[in-house]
Amino acid sequence: MSETPNELRYAETHEWAREEDGIVAVGITDHAQDALGDVVYVELPEPGQWVAAREEAGVVESVKAASDIYAPVTGTVVAVNEQLEDAPELVNQDPYGDGWFFRIEPDDAAELGELLDADTYAETCAAEDE
């Protein structure tokens, strides 16, 4: 069973979101990184770029496949995880910590509440795995 921290919110497309002092950190879930396999490359949005919720904001590539990364909330990218350029394996090793992708200053913080809670996300993953 994949790890699903309760303090995070989740998109059905397997991104997680964590509110940190008004900024939303974004990454992919343990379930997603496990399904992808060894991550070999991550393409991230540019700082200052505006992203829309549920729209493509980047790409993660693994030895198995490439997958789009979707913004869980609408807003402006204020930081990207530059460590991933040289160490994309951080996504596999620590998806909820050092493997984060980017941070967004949300246009509307209420969008975070529209994402799934941990229990609902875990149920969604279990249904996919059946």
Coordinates of N, CA, C and O in Angstrom, one line a residue:
M1 N 0.8 -1.2 0.0 CA 0.0 0.0 0.0 C 0.9 1.2 0.0 O 1.8 1.3 0.8
S2 N 0.6 2.2 -0.9 CA 1.3 3.4 -1.0 C 1.1 4.3 0.3 O 0.0 4.3 0.9
E3 N 2.1 5.1 0.5 CA 1.9 6.1 1.6 C 1.1 7.2 1.1 O 1.2 7.7 0.0
T4 N 0.1 7.7 2.0 CA -0.8 8.8 1.7 C -0.9 9.7 2.9 O -1.8 9.5 3.7
P5 N 0.0 10.7 3.1 CA 0.0 11.5 4.3 C -1.4 12.3 4.4 O -1.9 12.8 3.4
N6 N -1.9 12.3 5.6 CA -3.2 12.9 5.9 C -3.2 14.5 5.7 O -4.2 15.0 5.4
E7 N -2.0 15.1 5.9 CA -2.0 16.6 5.9 C -2.0 17.1 4.5 O -2.1 18.4 4.3
L8 N -1.9 16.3 3.5 CA -1.9 16.7 2.1 C -3.2 16.7 1.4 O -4.1 16.0 1.9
R9 N -3.4 17.4 0.3 CA -4.6 17.2 -0.5 C -4.1 16.6 -1.8 O -2.9 16.7 -2.2
Y10 N -5.0 16.0 -2.6 CA -4.6 15.2 -3.7 C -5.5 15.4 -4.9 O -6.7 15.6 -4.8
A11 N -4.8 15.4 -6.1 CA -5.6 15.5 -7.4 C -5.8 14.1 -7.9 O -5.0 13.2 -7.6
E12 N -6.9 13.9 -8.6 CA -7.1 12.6 -9.2 C -6.1 12.1 -10.2 O -5.9 11.0 -10.5
T13 N -5.3 13.1 -10.6 CA -4.2 12.9 -11.6 C -2.9 12.5 -10.8 O -1.8 12.5 -11.5
H14 N -2.9 12.3 -9.5 CA -1.8 11.8 -8.7 C -0.8 12.9 -8.3 O 0.3 12.5 -7.9
E15 N -1.2 14.1 -8.3 CA -0.3 15.2 -7.7 C -0.8 15.4 -6.3 O -2.0 15.3 -6.0
W16 N 0.2 15.8 -5.4 CA -0.2 16.2 -4.1 C 0.0 17.7 -3.9 O 0.8 18.3 -4.7
A17 N -0.6 18.3 -3.0 CA -0.5 19.7 -2.7 C -0.4 19.9 -1.2 O -1.2 19.3 -0.4
R18 N 0.5 20.7 -0.8 CA 0.7 21.1 0.7 C 0.8 22.6 0.8 O 1.6 23.2 0.2
E19 N -0.1 23.1 1.6 CA -0.1 24.6 1.9 C 0.9 24.9 2.9 O 1.0 24.3 3.9
E20 N 1.8 25.8 2.5 CA 2.9 26.2 3.4 C 3.0 27.8 3.5 O 3.5 28.4 2.6
D21 N 2.4 28.4 4.5 CA 2.4 29.8 4.6 C 1.8 30.5 3.4 O 2.4 31.5 2.9
G22 N 0.7 30.1 2.8 CA 0.1 30.7 1.7 C 0.6 30.3 0.3 O 0.1 30.7 -0.7
I23 N 1.6 29.5 0.3 CA 2.2 28.9 -0.9 C 1.9 27.4 -1.0 O 1.9 26.8 0.1
V24 N 1.6 26.9 -2.2 CA 1.3 25.5 -2.3 C 2.4 24.8 -3.0 O 2.8 25.0 -4.1
A25 N 3.0 23.8 -2.2 CA 4.0 22.9 -2.7 C 3.3 21.8 -3.5 O 2.3 21.3 -3.1
V26 N 4.0 21.4 -4.6 CA 3.3 20.3 -5.5 C 4.4 19.3 -5.8 O 5.5 19.5 -6.0
G27 N 3.9 18.0 -5.8 CA 4.7 16.9 -6.2 C 3.8 15.8 -6.7 O 2.6 16.0 -6.8
I28 N 4.4 14.6 -7.0 CA 3.5 13.5 -7.3 C 3.5 12.5 -6.1 O 4.5 12.5 -5.3
T29 N 2.5 11.7 -6.1 CA 2.3 10.9 -4.9 C 3.2 9.6 -5.0 O 3.8 9.3 -6.0
D30 N 3.3 9.0 -3.8 CA 4.0 7.7 -3.7 C 3.4 6.7 -4.7 O 4.2 6.0 -5.4
H31 N 2.1 6.7 -4.8 CA 1.4 5.8 -5.7 C 1.9 6.0 -7.2 O 2.2 5.1 -7.9
A32 N 2.0 7.3 -7.6 CA 2.4 7.7 -8.9 C 3.8 7.3 -9.2 O 4.1 6.8 -10.3
Q33 N 4.7 7.7 -8.3 CA 6.1 7.4 -8.5 C 6.4 5.9 -8.6 O 7.2 5.4 -9.4
D34 N 5.6 5.1 -7.8 CA 5.7 3.6 -7.8 C 5.2 3.1 -9.2 O 5.9 2.2 -9.7
A35 N 4.2 3.6 -9.7 CA 3.6 3.2 -11.0 C 4.6 3.6 -12.1 O 4.7 2.8 -13.1
L36 N 5.2 4.7 -12.0 CA 6.1 5.2 -13.1 C 7.4 4.3 -13.1 O 8.0 4.1 -14.2
G37 N 7.9 3.9 -12.0 CA 9.2 3.3 -11.9 C 10.3 4.3 -11.7 O 10.0 5.5 -11.3
D38 N 11.5 4.0 -12.1 CA 12.6 4.9 -11.9 C 12.5 6.2 -12.7 O 12.6 6.1 -13.9
V39 N 12.4 7.3 -12.0 CA 12.3 8.6 -12.7 C 13.7 9.0 -13.2 O 14.7 9.0 -12.4
V40 N 13.7 9.4 -14.5 CA 15.0 9.7 -15.1 C 15.1 11.2 -15.5 O 16.2 11.7 -15.8
Y41 N 13.9 11.9 -15.6 CA 13.9 13.3 -16.0 C 12.6 14.0 -15.6 O 11.6 13.3 -15.6
V42 N 12.7 15.2 -15.2 CA 11.6 16.0 -14.8 C 11.7 17.4 -15.5 O 12.7 18.0 -15.4
E43 N 10.6 17.7 -16.2 CA 10.5 19.0 -16.9 C 9.5 19.9 -16.1 O 8.4 19.5 -15.9
L44 N 10.0 21.0 -15.5 CA 9.2 21.8 -14.6 C 8.9 23.1 -15.3 O 9.5 23.6 -16.2
P45 N 7.8 23.8 -14.8 CA 7.4 25.1 -15.3 C 8.5 26.1 -14.8 O 9.3 25.8 -14.0
E46 N 8.5 27.3 -15.5 CA 9.5 28.3 -15.1 C 8.9 29.1 -14.0 O 7.7 29.4 -13.9
P47 N 9.8 29.6 -13.0 CA 9.4 30.5 -12.0 C 8.8 31.8 -12.7 O 9.3 32.2 -13.7
G48 N 7.7 32.2 -12.2 CA 7.0 33.4 -12.7 C 5.9 32.9 -13.7 O 5.0 33.8 -14.1
Q49 N 5.9 31.7 -14.1 CA 4.9 31.2 -15.1 C 3.5 31.0 -14.4 O 3.5 30.5 -13.2
W50 N 2.4 31.4 -15.0 CA 1.1 31.3 -14.5 C 0.6 29.9 -14.9 O 0.8 29.5 -16.1
V51 N 0.0 29.1 -14.0 CA -0.5 27.8 -14.3 C -2.0 27.7 -13.9 O -2.3 28.4 -12.9
A52 N -2.7 27.0 -14.7 CA -4.2 26.8 -14.4 C -4.4 25.4 -13.7 O -3.8 24.4 -14.2
A53 N -5.3 25.4 -12.8 CA -5.6 24.1 -12.1 C -6.1 23.1 -13.2 O -6.8 23.4 -14.1
R54 N -5.6 21.9 -13.0 CA -6.0 20.7 -13.9 C -5.4 20.8 -15.3 O -5.8 20.1 -16.2
E55 N -4.4 21.8 -15.5 CA -3.8 21.9 -16.8 C -2.3 21.5 -16.7 O -1.7 21.6 -15.6
E56 N -1.7 21.0 -17.8 CA -0.4 20.5 -17.7 C 0.6 21.6 -17.3 O 0.5 22.8 -17.8
A57 N 1.5 21.3 -16.4 CA 2.5 22.3 -15.9 C 3.9 21.7 -16.1 O 4.9 22.4 -15.8
G58 N 4.0 20.5 -16.4 CA 5.4 19.9 -16.6 C 5.2 18.4 -17.0 O 4.1 17.9 -17.3
V59 N 6.4 17.7 -17.0 CA 6.4 16.3 -17.4 C 7.4 15.6 -16.5 O 8.4 16.1 -16.2
V60 N 7.0 14.4 -16.2 CA 8.0 13.5 -15.5 C 8.2 12.2 -16.4 O 7.2 11.7 -16.9
E61 N 9.5 11.9 -16.6 CA 9.8 10.8 -17.4 C 10.5 9.7 -16.6 O 11.3 10.0 -15.7
S62 N 10.1 8.4 -16.8 CA 10.7 7.3 -16.2 C 11.2 6.3 -17.2 O 11.1 6.5 -18.4
V63 N 11.8 5.2 -16.7 CA 12.3 4.2 -17.6 C 11.1 3.5 -18.3 O 11.2 3.0 -19.4
K64 N 9.9 3.7 -17.7 CA 8.7 3.0 -18.3 C 7.9 4.0 -19.2 O 7.3 3.5 -20.2
A65 N 7.7 5.3 -18.8 CA 6.8 6.1 -19.5 C 7.1 7.6 -19.2 O 7.8 7.9 -18.3
A66 N 6.4 8.5 -19.9 CA 6.4 9.9 -19.6 C 5.0 10.2 -19.2 O 4.0 9.8 -19.8
S67 N 4.8 11.1 -18.2 CA 3.5 11.5 -17.7 C 3.5 13.0 -17.5 O 4.5 13.6 -17.1
D68 N 2.3 13.6 -17.8 CA 2.2 15.0 -17.6 C 2.0 15.2 -16.1 O 1.5 14.4 -15.4
I69 N 2.5 16.4 -15.7 CA 2.3 16.9 -14.3 C 1.2 18.0 -14.4 O 1.4 18.9 -15.2
Y70 N 0.2 17.9 -13.7 CA -0.9 18.9 -13.7 C -0.8 19.8 -12.5 O -0.6 19.3 -11.4
A71 N -1.1 21.1 -12.6 CA -1.2 22.0 -11.5 C -2.5 21.7 -10.7 O -3.5 21.6 -11.3
P72 N -2.3 21.5 -9.4 CA -3.5 21.2 -8.6 C -4.4 22.4 -8.3 O -5.5 22.4 -8.0
V73 N -3.7 23.6 -8.4 CA -4.4 24.9 -8.1 C -3.9 25.9 -9.2 O -2.8 25.7 -9.8
T74 N -4.7 27.0 -9.4 CA -4.3 28.0 -10.3 C -3.5 29.1 -9.6 O -3.7 29.4 -8.4
G75 N -2.4 29.5 -10.3 CA -1.6 30.6 -9.7 C -0.3 30.7 -10.4 O -0.1 30.2 -11.5
T76 N 0.7 31.4 -9.7 CA 2.0 31.7 -10.3 C 3.0 30.8 -9.6 O 3.1 30.7 -8.4
V77 N 3.9 30.2 -10.5 CA 5.0 29.4 -10.0 C 6.0 30.3 -9.3 O 6.5 31.3 -10.0
V78 N 6.3 30.1 -8.0 CA 7.3 31.0 -7.3 C 8.6 30.3 -7.1 O 9.6 30.9 -6.8
A79 N 8.6 28.9 -7.3 CA 9.9 28.2 -7.1 C 9.8 26.9 -7.7 O 8.7 26.3 -7.9
V80 N 10.9 26.3 -8.2 CA 11.0 25.0 -8.7 C 12.1 24.3 -8.0 O 13.0 24.9 -7.5
N81 N 12.0 22.9 -7.9 CA 13.0 22.1 -7.2 C 14.2 21.9 -8.2 O 14.2 20.9 -9.0
E82 N 15.2 22.7 -8.1 CA 16.3 22.6 -9.1 C 17.1 21.4 -8.8 O 17.9 20.9 -9.7
Q83 N 17.0 20.8 -7.6 CA 17.8 19.5 -7.3 C 17.4 18.4 -8.3 O 18.2 17.5 -8.6
L84 N 16.1 18.4 -8.8 CA 15.6 17.4 -9.7 C 16.4 17.3 -11.0 O 16.3 16.3 -11.7
E85 N 17.0 18.5 -11.4 CA 17.7 18.5 -12.7 C 18.8 17.5 -12.7 O 19.1 16.8 -13.6
D86 N 19.6 17.4 -11.5 CA 20.7 16.5 -11.4 C 20.4 15.2 -10.7 O 21.1 14.3 -10.7
A87 N 19.3 15.2 -9.9 CA 18.9 14.1 -9.1 C 17.4 13.8 -9.2 O 16.7 13.9 -8.2
P88 N 16.9 13.4 -10.4 CA 15.5 13.1 -10.6 C 15.0 11.9 -9.7 O 13.8 11.8 -9.4
E89 N 16.0 11.1 -9.3 CA 15.6 9.9 -8.4 C 15.1 10.4 -7.1 O 14.4 9.5 -6.4
L90 N 15.2 11.6 -6.7 CA 14.6 12.1 -5.5 C 13.1 11.9 -5.5 O 12.5 11.7 -4.4
V91 N 12.5 12.0 -6.6 CA 11.0 11.7 -6.8 C 10.7 10.3 -6.3 O 9.7 10.2 -5.6
N92 N 11.5 9.3 -6.6 CA 11.3 8.0 -6.1 C 11.6 7.8 -4.6 O 10.9 7.2 -3.9
Q93 N 12.7 8.4 -4.2 CA 13.2 8.3 -2.9 C 12.4 9.0 -1.8 O 12.3 8.5 -0.7
D94 N 11.9 10.2 -2.1 CA 11.2 11.0 -1.1 C 10.1 11.8 -1.8 O 10.3 13.1 -1.9
P95 N 9.1 11.2 -2.3 CA 8.1 11.9 -3.1 C 7.4 13.1 -2.4 O 7.0 14.0 -3.0
Y96 N 7.3 13.0 -1.0 CA 6.6 14.0 -0.3 C 7.5 15.0 0.4 O 7.1 15.9 1.1
G97 N 8.8 14.8 0.2 CA 9.8 15.7 0.8 C 10.7 16.3 -0.2 O 10.3 17.2 -1.0
D98 N 12.0 15.8 -0.3 CA 12.9 16.3 -1.3 C 12.5 16.2 -2.7 O 13.1 16.8 -3.6
G99 N 11.6 15.3 -3.0 CA 11.1 15.1 -4.4 C 10.0 16.0 -4.9 O 9.4 15.7 -5.9
W100 N 9.8 17.1 -4.1 CA 8.7 18.1 -4.6 C 9.1 18.6 -5.9 O 10.3 18.6 -6.3
F101 N 8.1 19.1 -6.7 CA 8.4 19.7 -8.0 C 8.4 21.2 -8.1 O 9.4 21.8 -8.6
F102 N 7.4 21.8 -7.7 CA 7.3 23.3 -7.7 C 6.4 23.8 -6.7 O 5.6 23.1 -6.1
R103 N 6.4 25.2 -6.5 CA 5.6 25.8 -5.5 C 4.8 26.9 -6.3 O 5.4 27.6 -7.1
I104 N 3.5 27.0 -5.9 CA 2.6 28.0 -6.6 C 2.1 29.0 -5.5 O 1.7 28.6 -4.4
E105 N 2.0 30.3 -5.9 CA 1.3 31.2 -5.1 C -0.1 31.2 -5.7 O -0.3 31.6 -6.9
P106 N -1.1 30.6 -5.0 CA -2.4 30.4 -5.6 C -3.2 31.7 -5.8 O -3.1 32.7 -5.0
D107 N -4.0 31.8 -6.9 CA -4.9 32.9 -7.1 C -6.1 32.8 -6.1 O -6.6 33.9 -5.7
D108 N -6.5 31.6 -5.8 CA -7.6 31.4 -4.9 C -7.3 30.2 -4.0 O -7.4 29.1 -4.4
A109 N -7.0 30.5 -2.8 CA -6.6 29.4 -1.8 C -7.7 28.4 -1.6 O -7.5 27.3 -1.2
A110 N -9.0 28.8 -1.9 CA -10.1 27.9 -1.7 C -10.0 26.7 -2.6 O -10.6 25.6 -2.4
E111 N -9.3 26.8 -3.8 CA -9.1 25.7 -4.7 C -8.5 24.5 -4.0 O -8.8 23.3 -4.4
L112 N -7.7 24.7 -3.0 CA -7.0 23.6 -2.3 C -8.1 22.7 -1.7 O -7.9 21.5 -1.7
G113 N -9.2 23.3 -1.2 CA -10.2 22.5 -0.6 C -11.0 21.7 -1.5 O -11.8 20.8 -1.1
E114 N -10.9 21.9 -2.8 CA -11.6 21.1 -3.8 C -10.9 19.8 -4.2 O -11.4 19.0 -4.8
L115 N -9.6 19.7 -3.7 CA -8.8 18.5 -4.0 C -9.3 17.4 -3.0 O -10.0 17.6 -2.0
L116 N -8.9 16.2 -3.3 CA -9.2 15.0 -2.5 C -8.5 15.0 -1.2 O -7.3 15.4 -1.1
D117 N -9.1 14.5 -0.1 CA -8.4 14.2 1.1 C -7.7 12.9 1.0 O -7.9 12.1 0.0
A118 N -6.9 12.6 2.0 CA -6.1 11.3 1.9 C -6.9 10.1 1.8 O -6.6 9.2 1.0
D119 N -8.0 10.0 2.5 CA -8.8 8.7 2.5 C -9.4 8.6 1.1 O -9.5 7.5 0.6
T120 N -10.0 9.7 0.6 CA -10.6 9.6 -0.7 C -9.6 9.3 -1.8 O -9.9 8.4 -2.7
Y121 N -8.4 9.9 -1.7 CA -7.4 9.6 -2.7 C -7.0 8.1 -2.6 O -6.8 7.4 -3.7
A122 N -6.8 7.6 -1.4 CA -6.4 6.2 -1.2 C -7.5 5.2 -1.8 O -7.1 4.2 -2.5
E123 N -8.7 5.6 -1.7 CA -9.8 4.8 -2.3 C -9.8 4.8 -3.8 O -10.0 3.8 -4.4
T124 N -9.4 6.0 -4.3 CA -9.3 6.1 -5.8 C -8.2 5.2 -6.3 O -8.3 4.6 -7.3
C125 N -7.1 5.2 -5.6 CA -5.9 4.4 -6.0 C -6.3 2.9 -5.9 O -5.9 2.2 -6.8
A126 N -6.9 2.5 -4.9 CA -7.3 1.1 -4.7 C -8.2 0.7 -5.8 O -8.1 -0.4 -6.3
A127 N -9.2 1.5 -6.2 CA -10.1 1.2 -7.3 C -9.3 1.1 -8.6 O -9.6 0.2 -9.4
E128 N -8.3 1.9 -8.8 CA -7.5 1.8 -10.1 C -6.7 0.5 -10.1 O -6.5 0.0 -11.2
D129 N -6.3 0.1 -9.0 CA -5.4 -1.1 -8.9 C -6.2 -2.4 -9.0 O -5.6 -3.5 -9.2
E130 N -7.5 -2.3 -9.0 CA -8.3 -3.6 -9.0 C -8.4 -4.1 -10.4 O -8.3 -3.5 -11.4

